PDB file of C-alpha atoms in Angstrom:
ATOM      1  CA  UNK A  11     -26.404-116.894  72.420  1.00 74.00           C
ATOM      2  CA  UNK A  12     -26.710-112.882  71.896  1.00 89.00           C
ATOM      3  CA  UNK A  13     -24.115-111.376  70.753  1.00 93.00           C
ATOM      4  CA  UNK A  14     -23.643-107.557  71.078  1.00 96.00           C
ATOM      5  CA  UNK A  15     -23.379-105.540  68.528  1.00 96.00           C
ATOM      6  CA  UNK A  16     -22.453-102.173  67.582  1.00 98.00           C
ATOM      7  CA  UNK A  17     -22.959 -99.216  65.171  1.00 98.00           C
ATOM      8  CA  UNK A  18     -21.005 -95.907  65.150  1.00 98.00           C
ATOM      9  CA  UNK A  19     -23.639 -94.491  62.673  1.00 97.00           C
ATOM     10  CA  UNK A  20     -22.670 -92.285  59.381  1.00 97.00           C
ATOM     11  CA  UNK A  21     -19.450 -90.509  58.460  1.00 97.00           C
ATOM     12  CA  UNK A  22     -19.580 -86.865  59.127  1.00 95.00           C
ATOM     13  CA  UNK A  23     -18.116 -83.756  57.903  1.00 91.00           C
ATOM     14  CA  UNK A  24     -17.783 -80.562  60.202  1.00 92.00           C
ATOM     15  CA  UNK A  25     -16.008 -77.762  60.276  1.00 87.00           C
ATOM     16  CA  UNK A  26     -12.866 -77.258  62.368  1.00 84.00           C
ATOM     17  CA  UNK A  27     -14.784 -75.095  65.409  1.00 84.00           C
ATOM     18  CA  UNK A  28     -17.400 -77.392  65.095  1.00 89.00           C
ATOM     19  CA  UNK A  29     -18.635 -80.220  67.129  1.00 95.00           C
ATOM     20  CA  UNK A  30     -19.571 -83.543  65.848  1.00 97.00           C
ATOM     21  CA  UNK A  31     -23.017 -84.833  67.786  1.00 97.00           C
ATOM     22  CA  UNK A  32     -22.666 -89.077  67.560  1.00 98.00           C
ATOM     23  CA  UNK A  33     -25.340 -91.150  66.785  1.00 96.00           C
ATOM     24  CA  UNK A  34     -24.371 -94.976  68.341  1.00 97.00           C
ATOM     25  CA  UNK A  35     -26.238 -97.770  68.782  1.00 97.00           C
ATOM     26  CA  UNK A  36     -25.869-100.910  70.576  1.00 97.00           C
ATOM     27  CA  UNK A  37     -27.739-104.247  70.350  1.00 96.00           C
ATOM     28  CA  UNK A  38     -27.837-107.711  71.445  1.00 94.00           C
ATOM     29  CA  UNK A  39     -26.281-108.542  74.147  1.00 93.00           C
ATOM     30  CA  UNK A  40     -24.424-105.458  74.929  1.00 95.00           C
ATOM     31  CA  UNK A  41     -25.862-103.601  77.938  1.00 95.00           C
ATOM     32  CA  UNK A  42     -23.118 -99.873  77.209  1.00 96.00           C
ATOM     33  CA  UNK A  43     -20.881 -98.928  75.088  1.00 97.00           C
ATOM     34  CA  UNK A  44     -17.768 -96.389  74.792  1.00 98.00           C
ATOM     35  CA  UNK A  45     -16.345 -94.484  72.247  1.00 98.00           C
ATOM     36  CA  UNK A  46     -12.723 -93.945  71.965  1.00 98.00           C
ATOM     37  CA  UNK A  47     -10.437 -91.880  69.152  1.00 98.00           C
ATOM     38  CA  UNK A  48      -7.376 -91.945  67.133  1.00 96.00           C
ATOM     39  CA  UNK A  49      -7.096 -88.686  68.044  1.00 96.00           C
ATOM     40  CA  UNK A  50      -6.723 -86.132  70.679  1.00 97.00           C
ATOM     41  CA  UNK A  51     -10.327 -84.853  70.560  1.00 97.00           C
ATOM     42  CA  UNK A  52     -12.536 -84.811  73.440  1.00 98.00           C
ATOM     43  CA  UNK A  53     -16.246 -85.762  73.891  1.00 98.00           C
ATOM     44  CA  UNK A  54     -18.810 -84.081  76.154  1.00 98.00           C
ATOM     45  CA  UNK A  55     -20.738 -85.505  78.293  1.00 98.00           C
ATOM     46  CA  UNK A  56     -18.513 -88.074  78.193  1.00 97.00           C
ATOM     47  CA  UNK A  57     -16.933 -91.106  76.135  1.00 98.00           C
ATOM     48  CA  UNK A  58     -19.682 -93.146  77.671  1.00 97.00           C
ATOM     49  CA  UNK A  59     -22.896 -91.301  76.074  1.00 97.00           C
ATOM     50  CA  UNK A  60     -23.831 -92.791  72.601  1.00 97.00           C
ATOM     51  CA  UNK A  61     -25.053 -89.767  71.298  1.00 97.00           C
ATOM     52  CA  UNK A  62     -21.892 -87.472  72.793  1.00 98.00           C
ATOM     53  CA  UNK A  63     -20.805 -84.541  71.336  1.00 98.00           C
ATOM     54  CA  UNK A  64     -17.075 -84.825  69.706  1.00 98.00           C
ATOM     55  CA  UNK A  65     -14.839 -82.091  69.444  1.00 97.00           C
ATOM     56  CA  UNK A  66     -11.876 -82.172  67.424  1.00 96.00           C
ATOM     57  CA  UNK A  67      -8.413 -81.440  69.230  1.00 95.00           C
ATOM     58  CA  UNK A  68      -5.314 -79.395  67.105  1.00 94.00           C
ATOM     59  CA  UNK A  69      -3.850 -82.739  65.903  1.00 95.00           C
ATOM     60  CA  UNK A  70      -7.690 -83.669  64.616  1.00 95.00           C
ATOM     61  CA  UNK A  71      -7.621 -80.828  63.068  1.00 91.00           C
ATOM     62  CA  UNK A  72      -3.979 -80.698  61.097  1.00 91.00           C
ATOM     63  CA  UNK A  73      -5.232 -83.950  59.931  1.00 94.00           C
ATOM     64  CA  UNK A  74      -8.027 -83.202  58.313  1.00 92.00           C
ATOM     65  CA  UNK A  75     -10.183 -85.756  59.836  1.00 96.00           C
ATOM     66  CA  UNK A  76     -10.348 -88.330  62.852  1.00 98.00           C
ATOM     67  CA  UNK A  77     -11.437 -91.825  63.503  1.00 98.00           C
ATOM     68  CA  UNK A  78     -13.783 -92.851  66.426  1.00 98.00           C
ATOM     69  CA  UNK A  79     -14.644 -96.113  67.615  1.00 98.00           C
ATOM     70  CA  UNK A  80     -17.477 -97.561  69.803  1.00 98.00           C
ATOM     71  CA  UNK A  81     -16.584-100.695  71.496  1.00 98.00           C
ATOM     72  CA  UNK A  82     -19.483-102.481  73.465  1.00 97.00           C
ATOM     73  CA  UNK A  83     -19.321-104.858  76.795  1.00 96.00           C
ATOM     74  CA  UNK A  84     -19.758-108.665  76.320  1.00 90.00           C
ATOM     75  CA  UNK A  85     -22.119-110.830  78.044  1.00 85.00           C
ATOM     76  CA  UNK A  86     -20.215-114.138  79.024  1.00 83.00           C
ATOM     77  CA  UNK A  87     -18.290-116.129  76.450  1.00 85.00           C
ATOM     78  CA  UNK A  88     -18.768-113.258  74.138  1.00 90.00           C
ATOM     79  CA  UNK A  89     -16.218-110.831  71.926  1.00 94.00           C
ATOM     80  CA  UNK A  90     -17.038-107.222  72.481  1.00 96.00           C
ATOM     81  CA  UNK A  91     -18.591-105.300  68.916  1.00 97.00           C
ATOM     82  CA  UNK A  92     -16.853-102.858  67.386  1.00 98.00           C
ATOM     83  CA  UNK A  93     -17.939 -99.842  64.578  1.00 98.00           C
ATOM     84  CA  UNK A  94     -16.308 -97.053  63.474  1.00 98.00           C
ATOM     85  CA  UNK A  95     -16.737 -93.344  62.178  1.00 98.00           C
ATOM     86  CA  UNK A  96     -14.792 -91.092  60.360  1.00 98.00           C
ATOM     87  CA  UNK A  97     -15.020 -87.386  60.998  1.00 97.00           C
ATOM     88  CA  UNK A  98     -13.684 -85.579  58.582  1.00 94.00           C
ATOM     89  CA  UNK A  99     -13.047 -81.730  59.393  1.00 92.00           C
ATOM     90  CA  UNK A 100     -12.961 -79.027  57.241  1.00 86.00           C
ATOM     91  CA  UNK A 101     -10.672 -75.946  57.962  1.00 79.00           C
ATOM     92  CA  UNK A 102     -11.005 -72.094  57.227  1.00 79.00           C
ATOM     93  CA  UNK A 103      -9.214 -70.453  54.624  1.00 83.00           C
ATOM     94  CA  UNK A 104      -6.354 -68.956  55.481  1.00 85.00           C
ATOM     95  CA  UNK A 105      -5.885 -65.030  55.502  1.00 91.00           C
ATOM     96  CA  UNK A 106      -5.021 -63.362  52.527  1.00 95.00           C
ATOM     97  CA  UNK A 107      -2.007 -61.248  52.070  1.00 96.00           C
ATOM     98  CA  UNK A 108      -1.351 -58.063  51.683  1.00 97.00           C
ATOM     99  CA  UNK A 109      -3.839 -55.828  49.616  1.00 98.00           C
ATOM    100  CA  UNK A 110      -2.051 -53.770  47.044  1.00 98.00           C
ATOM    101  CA  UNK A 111      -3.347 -50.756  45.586  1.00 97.00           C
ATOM    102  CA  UNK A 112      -3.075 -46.666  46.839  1.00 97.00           C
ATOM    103  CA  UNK A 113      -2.897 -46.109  50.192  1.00 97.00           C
ATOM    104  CA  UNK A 114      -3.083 -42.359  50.019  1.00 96.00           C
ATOM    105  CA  UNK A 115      -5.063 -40.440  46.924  1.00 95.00           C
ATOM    106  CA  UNK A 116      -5.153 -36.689  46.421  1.00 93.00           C
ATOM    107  CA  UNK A 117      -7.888 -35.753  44.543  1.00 91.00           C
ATOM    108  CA  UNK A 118      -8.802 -38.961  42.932  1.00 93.00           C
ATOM    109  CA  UNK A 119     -11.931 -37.342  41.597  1.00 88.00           C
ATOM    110  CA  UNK A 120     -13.730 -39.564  38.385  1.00 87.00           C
ATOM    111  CA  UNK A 121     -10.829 -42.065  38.772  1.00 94.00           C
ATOM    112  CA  UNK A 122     -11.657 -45.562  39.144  1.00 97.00           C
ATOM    113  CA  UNK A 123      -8.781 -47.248  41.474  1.00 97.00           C
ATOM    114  CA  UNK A 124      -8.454 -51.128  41.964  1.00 98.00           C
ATOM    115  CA  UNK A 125      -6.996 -52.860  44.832  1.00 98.00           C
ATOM    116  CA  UNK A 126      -6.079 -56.295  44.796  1.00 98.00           C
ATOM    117  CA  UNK A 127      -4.806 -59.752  46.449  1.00 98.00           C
ATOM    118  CA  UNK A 128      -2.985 -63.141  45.267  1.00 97.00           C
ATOM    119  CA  UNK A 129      -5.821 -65.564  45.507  1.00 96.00           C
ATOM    120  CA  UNK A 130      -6.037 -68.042  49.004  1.00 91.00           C
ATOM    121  CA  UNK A 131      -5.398 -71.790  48.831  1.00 85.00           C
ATOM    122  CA  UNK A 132      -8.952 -73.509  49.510  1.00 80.00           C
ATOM    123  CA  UNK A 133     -10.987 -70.158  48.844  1.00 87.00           C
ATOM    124  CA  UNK A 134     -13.744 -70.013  46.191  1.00 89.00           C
ATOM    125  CA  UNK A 135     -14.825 -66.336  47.153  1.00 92.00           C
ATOM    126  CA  UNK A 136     -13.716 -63.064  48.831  1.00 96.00           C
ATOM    127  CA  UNK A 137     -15.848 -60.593  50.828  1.00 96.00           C
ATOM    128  CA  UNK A 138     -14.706 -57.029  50.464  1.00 98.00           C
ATOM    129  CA  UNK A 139     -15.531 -54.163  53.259  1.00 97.00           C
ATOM    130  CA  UNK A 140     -14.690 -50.709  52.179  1.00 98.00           C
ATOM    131  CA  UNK A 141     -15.078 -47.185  54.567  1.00 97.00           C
ATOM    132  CA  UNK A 142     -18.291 -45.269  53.841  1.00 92.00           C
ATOM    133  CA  UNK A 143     -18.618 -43.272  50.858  1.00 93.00           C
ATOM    134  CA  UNK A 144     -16.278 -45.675  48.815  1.00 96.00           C
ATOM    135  CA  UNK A 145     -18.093 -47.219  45.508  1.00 96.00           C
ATOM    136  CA  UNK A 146     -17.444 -51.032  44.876  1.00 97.00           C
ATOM    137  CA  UNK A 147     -17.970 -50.642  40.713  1.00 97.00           C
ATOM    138  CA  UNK A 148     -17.454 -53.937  40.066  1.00 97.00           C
ATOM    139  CA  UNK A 149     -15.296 -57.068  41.509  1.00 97.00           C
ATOM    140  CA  UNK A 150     -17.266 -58.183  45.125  1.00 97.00           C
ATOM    141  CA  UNK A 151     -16.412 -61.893  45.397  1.00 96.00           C
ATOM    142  CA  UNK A 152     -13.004 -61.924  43.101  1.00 97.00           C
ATOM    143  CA  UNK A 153      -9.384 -61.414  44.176  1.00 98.00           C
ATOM    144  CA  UNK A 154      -9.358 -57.855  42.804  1.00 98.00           C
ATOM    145  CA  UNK A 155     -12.417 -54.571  43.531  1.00 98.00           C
ATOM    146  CA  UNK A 156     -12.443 -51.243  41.180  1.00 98.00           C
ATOM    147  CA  UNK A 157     -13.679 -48.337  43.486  1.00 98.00           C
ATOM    148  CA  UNK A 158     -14.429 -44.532  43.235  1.00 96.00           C
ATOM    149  CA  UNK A 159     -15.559 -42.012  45.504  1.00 96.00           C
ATOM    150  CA  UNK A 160     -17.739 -38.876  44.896  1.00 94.00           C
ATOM    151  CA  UNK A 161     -16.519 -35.750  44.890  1.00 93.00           C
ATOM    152  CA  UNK A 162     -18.306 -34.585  47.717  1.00 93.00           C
ATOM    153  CA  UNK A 163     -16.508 -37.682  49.702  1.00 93.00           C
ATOM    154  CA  UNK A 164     -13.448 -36.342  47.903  1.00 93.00           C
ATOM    155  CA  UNK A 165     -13.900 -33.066  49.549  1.00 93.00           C
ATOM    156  CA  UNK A 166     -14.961 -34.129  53.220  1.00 93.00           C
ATOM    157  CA  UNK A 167     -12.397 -36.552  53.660  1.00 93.00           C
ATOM    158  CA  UNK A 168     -12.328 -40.741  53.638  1.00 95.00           C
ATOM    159  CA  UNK A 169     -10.271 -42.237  56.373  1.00 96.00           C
ATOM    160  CA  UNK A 170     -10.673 -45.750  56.975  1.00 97.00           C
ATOM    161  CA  UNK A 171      -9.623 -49.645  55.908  1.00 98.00           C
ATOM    162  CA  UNK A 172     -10.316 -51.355  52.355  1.00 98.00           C
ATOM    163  CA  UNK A 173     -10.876 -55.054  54.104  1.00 98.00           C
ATOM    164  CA  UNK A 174     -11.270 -58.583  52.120  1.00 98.00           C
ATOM    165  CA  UNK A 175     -11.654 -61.839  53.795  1.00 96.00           C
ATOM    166  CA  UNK A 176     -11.182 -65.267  52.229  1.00 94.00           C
ATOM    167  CA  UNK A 177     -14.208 -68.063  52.289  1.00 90.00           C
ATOM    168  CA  UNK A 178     -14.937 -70.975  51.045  1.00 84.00           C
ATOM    169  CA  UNK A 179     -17.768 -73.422  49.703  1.00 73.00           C
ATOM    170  CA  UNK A 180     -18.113 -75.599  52.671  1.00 69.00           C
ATOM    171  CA  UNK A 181     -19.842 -73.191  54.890  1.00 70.00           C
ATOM    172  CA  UNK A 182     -17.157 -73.275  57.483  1.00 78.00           C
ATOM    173  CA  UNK A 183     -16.581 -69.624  57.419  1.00 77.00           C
ATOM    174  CA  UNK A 184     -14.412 -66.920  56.579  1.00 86.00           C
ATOM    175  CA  UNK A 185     -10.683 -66.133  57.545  1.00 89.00           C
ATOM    176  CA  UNK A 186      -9.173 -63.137  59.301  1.00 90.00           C
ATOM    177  CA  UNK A 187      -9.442 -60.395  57.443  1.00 95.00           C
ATOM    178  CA  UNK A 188      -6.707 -58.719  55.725  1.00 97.00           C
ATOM    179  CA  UNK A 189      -6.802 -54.845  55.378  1.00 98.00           C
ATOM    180  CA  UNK A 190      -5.174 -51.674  53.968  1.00 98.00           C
ATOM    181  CA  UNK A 191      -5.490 -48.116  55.668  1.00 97.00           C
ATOM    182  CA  UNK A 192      -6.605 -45.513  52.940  1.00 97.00           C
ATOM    183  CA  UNK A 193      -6.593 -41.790  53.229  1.00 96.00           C
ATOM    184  CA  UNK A 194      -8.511 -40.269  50.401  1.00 95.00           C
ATOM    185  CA  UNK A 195      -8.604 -36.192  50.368  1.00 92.00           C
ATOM    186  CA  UNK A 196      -8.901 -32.960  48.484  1.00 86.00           C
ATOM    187  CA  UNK A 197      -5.255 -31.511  48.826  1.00 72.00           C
TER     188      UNK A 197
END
């Protein structure tokens, strides 16, 4: 006479060191309900909770998303309800090679020098660091930076790594950063 019923509530996208937080809800004649997953995720406090936490395991995560299912109880005479939810999970990009450009420059005074990587799979910007004193002229957010360096830099020595990471539009974060020691001096 009351059937249970069951909702898993709205796909979701998250990133891969993310947590999904569930939204369930049961009706009718169900009295709990439990979530299980086609994957090897795990949920905190537990499978039990309707609105549990899910956090994608290494499998979850190669596949690029996860299904998860909330199965009520049944009163007497009745079929259990089922819903499910797709998580979909969104990776980081993954480092970028190796920068290419000078490592060492003697003197490099009113030159403009550009260092450069192949562009990432998945990335739709690049964040360049560079060591104090160095001049980003143009290029922040490409594959490829022009700098320069005053000659009083010039003269006192620049030691230190050119750095670019890889991100991308789904505000999942950055990768590792790739980087190339420089040495710019005098003589």
């Amino acid at each position: 006479l009351n059937p249970p019923t069951a909702n898993a509530g709205s796909d979701q996208t998250i990133c891969q060191n993310g947590t999904a937080t569930l939204n369930g809800s049961i009706g009718g004649g169900a009295t709990n309900g439990t979530w299980s997953t086609a994957g090897d995720g795990s949920f905190s406090p537990s499978n039990t909770v309707l609105n549990a936490d899910y956090t994608p395991g290494p499998l979850d995560i190669l596949a690029g998303s996860v299904v998860l299912t909330l199965t009520t109880d049944a009163p007497l005479n009745c079929t259990p309800a089922t819903s499910n939810t797709t998580i979909s999970i969104s990776a980081n990009p993954p480092s970028p090679g190796a920068i290419s450009g000078p490592a060492t420059l003697c003197n490099p005074n009113n030159l403009v020098i550009t260092y450069s990587i192949a562009p990432v799979a998945g990335a739709t910007s690049y964040t360049w660091s560079v060591p104090g004193a160095t001049i980003i002229l143009f290029g922040q957010g490409t594959t490829s930076i022009s700098v320069r360096w005053p000659f009083s830099a010039i003269h006192a020595g620049v030691v230190g790594n050119i750095c670019v990471t890889a991100n991308n539009s789904n505000s999942c974060g950055s990768s590792n950063p790739s980087c190339l020691g420089i040495s710019v001096q005098l003589a």
